PDB file of C-alpha atoms in Angstrom:
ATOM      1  CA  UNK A 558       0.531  11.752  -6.011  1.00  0.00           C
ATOM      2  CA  UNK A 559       0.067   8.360  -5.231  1.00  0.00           C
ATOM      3  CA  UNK A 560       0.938   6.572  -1.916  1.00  0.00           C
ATOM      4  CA  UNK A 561       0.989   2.824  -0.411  1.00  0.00           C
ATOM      5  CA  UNK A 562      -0.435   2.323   2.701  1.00  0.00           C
ATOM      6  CA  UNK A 563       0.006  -1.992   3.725  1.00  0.00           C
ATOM      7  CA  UNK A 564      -3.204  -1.419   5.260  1.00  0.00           C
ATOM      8  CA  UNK A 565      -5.287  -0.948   1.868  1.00  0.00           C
ATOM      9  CA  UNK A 566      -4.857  -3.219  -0.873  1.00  0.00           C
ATOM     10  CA  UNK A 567      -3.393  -0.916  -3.844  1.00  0.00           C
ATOM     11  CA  UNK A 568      -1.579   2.550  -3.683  1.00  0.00           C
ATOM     12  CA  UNK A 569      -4.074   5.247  -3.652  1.00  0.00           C
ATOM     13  CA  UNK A 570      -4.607   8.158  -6.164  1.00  0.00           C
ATOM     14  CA  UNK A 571      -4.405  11.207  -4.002  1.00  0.00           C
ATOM     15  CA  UNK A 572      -6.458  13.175  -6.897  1.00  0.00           C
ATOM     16  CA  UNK A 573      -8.899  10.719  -7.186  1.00  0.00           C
ATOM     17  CA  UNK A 574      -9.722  10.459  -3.723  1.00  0.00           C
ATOM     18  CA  UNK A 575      -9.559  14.348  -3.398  1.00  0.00           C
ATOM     19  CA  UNK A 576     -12.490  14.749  -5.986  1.00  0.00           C
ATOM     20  CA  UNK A 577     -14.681  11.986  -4.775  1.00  0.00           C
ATOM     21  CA  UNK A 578     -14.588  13.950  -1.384  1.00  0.00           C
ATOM     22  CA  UNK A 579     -15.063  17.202  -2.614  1.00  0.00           C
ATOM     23  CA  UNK A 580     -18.268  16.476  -4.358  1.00  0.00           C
ATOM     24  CA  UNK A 581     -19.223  14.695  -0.808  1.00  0.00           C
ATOM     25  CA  UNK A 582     -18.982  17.591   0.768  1.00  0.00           C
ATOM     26  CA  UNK A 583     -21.095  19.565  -1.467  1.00  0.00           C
ATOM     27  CA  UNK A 584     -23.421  17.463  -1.905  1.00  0.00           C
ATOM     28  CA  UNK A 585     -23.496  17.179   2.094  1.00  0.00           C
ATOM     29  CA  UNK A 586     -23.879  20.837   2.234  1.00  0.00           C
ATOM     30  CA  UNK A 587     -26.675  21.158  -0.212  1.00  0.00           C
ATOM     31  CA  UNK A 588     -28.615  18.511   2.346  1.00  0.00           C
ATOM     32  CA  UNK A 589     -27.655  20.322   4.977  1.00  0.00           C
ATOM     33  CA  UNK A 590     -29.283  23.629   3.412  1.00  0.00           C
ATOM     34  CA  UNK A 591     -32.372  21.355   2.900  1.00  0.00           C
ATOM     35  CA  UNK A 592     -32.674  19.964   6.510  1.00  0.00           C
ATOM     36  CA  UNK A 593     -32.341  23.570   7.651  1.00  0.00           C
ATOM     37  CA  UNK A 594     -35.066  24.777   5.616  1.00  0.00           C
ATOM     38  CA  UNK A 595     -36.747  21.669   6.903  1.00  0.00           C
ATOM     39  CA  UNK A 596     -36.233  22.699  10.450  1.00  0.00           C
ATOM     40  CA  UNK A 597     -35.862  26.321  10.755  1.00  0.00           C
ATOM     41  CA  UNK A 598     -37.435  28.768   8.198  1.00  0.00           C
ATOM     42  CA  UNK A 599     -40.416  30.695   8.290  1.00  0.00           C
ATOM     43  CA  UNK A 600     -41.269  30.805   4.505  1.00  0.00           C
ATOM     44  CA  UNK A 601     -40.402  27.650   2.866  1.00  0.00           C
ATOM     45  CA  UNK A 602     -41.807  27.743   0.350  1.00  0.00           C
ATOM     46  CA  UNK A 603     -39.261  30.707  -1.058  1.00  0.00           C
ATOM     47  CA  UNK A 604     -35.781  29.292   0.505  1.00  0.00           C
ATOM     48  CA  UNK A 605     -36.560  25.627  -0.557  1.00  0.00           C
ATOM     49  CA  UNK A 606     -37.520  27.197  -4.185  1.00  0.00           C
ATOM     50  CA  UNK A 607     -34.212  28.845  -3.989  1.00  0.00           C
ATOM     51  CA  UNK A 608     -32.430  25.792  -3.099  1.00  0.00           C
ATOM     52  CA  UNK A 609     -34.638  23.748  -5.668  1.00  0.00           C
ATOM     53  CA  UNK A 610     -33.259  25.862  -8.939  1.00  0.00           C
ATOM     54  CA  UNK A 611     -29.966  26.137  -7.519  1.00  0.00           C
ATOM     55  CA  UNK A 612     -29.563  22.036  -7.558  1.00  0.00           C
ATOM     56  CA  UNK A 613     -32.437  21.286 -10.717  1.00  0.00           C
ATOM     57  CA  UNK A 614     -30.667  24.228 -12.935  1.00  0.00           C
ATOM     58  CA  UNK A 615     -26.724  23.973 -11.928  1.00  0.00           C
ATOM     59  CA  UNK A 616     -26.084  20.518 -10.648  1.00  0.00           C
ATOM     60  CA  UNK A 617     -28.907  17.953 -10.808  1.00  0.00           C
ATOM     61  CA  UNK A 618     -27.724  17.091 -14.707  1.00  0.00           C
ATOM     62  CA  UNK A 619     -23.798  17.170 -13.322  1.00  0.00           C
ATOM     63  CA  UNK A 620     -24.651  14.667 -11.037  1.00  0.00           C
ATOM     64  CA  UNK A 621     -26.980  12.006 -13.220  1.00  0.00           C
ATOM     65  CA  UNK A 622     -24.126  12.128 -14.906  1.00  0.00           C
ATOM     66  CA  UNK A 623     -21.601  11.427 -12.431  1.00  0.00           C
ATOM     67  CA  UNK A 624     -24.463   8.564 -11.237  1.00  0.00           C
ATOM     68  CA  UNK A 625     -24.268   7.509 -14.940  1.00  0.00           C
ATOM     69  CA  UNK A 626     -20.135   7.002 -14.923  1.00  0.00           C
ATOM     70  CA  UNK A 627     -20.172   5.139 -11.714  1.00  0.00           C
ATOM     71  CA  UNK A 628     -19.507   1.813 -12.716  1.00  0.00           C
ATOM     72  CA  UNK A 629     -17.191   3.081 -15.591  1.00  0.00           C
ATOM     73  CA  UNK A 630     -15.197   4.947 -12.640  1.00  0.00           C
ATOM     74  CA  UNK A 631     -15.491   1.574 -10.461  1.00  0.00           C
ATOM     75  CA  UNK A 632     -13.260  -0.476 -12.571  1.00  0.00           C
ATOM     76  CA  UNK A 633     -10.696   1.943 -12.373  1.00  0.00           C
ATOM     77  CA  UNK A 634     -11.008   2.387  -8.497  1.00  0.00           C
ATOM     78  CA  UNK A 635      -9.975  -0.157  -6.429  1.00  0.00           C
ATOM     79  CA  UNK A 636     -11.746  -1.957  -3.056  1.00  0.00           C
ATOM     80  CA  UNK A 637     -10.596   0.926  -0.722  1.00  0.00           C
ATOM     81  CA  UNK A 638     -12.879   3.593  -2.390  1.00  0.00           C
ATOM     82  CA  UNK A 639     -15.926   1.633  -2.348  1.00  0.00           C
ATOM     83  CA  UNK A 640     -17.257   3.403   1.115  1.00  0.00           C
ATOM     84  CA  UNK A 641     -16.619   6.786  -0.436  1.00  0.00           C
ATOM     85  CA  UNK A 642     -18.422   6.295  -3.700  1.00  0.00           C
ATOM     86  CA  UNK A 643     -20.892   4.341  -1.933  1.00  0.00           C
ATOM     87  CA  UNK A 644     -21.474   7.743   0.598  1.00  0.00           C
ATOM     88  CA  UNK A 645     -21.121   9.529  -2.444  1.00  0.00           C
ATOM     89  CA  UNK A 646     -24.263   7.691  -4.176  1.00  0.00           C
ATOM     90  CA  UNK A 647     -26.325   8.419  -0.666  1.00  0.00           C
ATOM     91  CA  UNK A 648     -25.929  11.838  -1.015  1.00  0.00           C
ATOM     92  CA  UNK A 649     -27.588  12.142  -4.692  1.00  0.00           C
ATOM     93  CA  UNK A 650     -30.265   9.493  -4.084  1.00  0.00           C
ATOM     94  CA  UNK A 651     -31.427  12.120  -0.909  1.00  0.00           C
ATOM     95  CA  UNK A 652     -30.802  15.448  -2.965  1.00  0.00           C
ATOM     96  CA  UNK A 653     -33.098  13.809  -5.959  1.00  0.00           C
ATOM     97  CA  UNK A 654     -35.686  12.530  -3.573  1.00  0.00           C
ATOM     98  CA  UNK A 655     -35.558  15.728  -1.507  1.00  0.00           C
ATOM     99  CA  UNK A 656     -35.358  18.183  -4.463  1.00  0.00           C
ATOM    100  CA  UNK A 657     -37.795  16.692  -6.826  1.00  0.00           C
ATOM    101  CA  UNK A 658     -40.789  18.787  -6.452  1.00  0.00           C
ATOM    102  CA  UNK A 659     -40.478  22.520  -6.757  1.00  0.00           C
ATOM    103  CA  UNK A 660     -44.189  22.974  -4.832  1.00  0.00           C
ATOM    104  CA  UNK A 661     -43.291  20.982  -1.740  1.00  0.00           C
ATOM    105  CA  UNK A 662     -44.382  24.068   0.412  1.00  0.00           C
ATOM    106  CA  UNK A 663     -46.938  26.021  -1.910  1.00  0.00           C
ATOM    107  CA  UNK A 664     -49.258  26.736  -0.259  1.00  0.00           C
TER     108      UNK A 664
END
């Protein structure tokens, strides 16, 4: 599905746009998680280990390579995406720098 808008400068890709948001949000959510444990929890140490294999084991690899395709996936994507792959890049800089050391909160 793709549709013109006169306000952006190509038609977009429904799908494409679709994907690049749904990894946003779970990305966001993930953070989210993190910033709660941050915040909230008692024992740390066990939820942000929980959180820590979740992301290192299922998703970490999924999204170096996403990272990796970026500028592949750029030249496809025109001007109007740039914000959302630019949020999208935000979100797995601060889950790799947040996630990175599975200790944090030994104590």
């Amino acid at each position: 599905m793709t549709n013109h808008y006169k306000f952006l400068s190509q038609p977009i890709d429904m799908k494409i746009l679709n994907v690049i948001n749904k990894v946003i949000y779970f990305t966001s959510e993930i953070r989210l998680a993190y910033e709660l444990i941050e915040m909230h929890t008692e024992d740390k140490d066990f939820m942000y280990r929980k959180l820590y294999y979740l992301y290192v084991i299922r998703y970490k690899d999924l999204f170096s390579n996403l990272e990796n395709q970026i500028e592949e996936i750029l030249i496809h994507i025109h001007k109007d995406y740039e914000f959302n792959v630019a949020e999208l890049m935000i979100e797995i800089q601060y889950l790799n720098e947040n996630l990175s050391d599975v200790n944090k909160y030994k104590k």
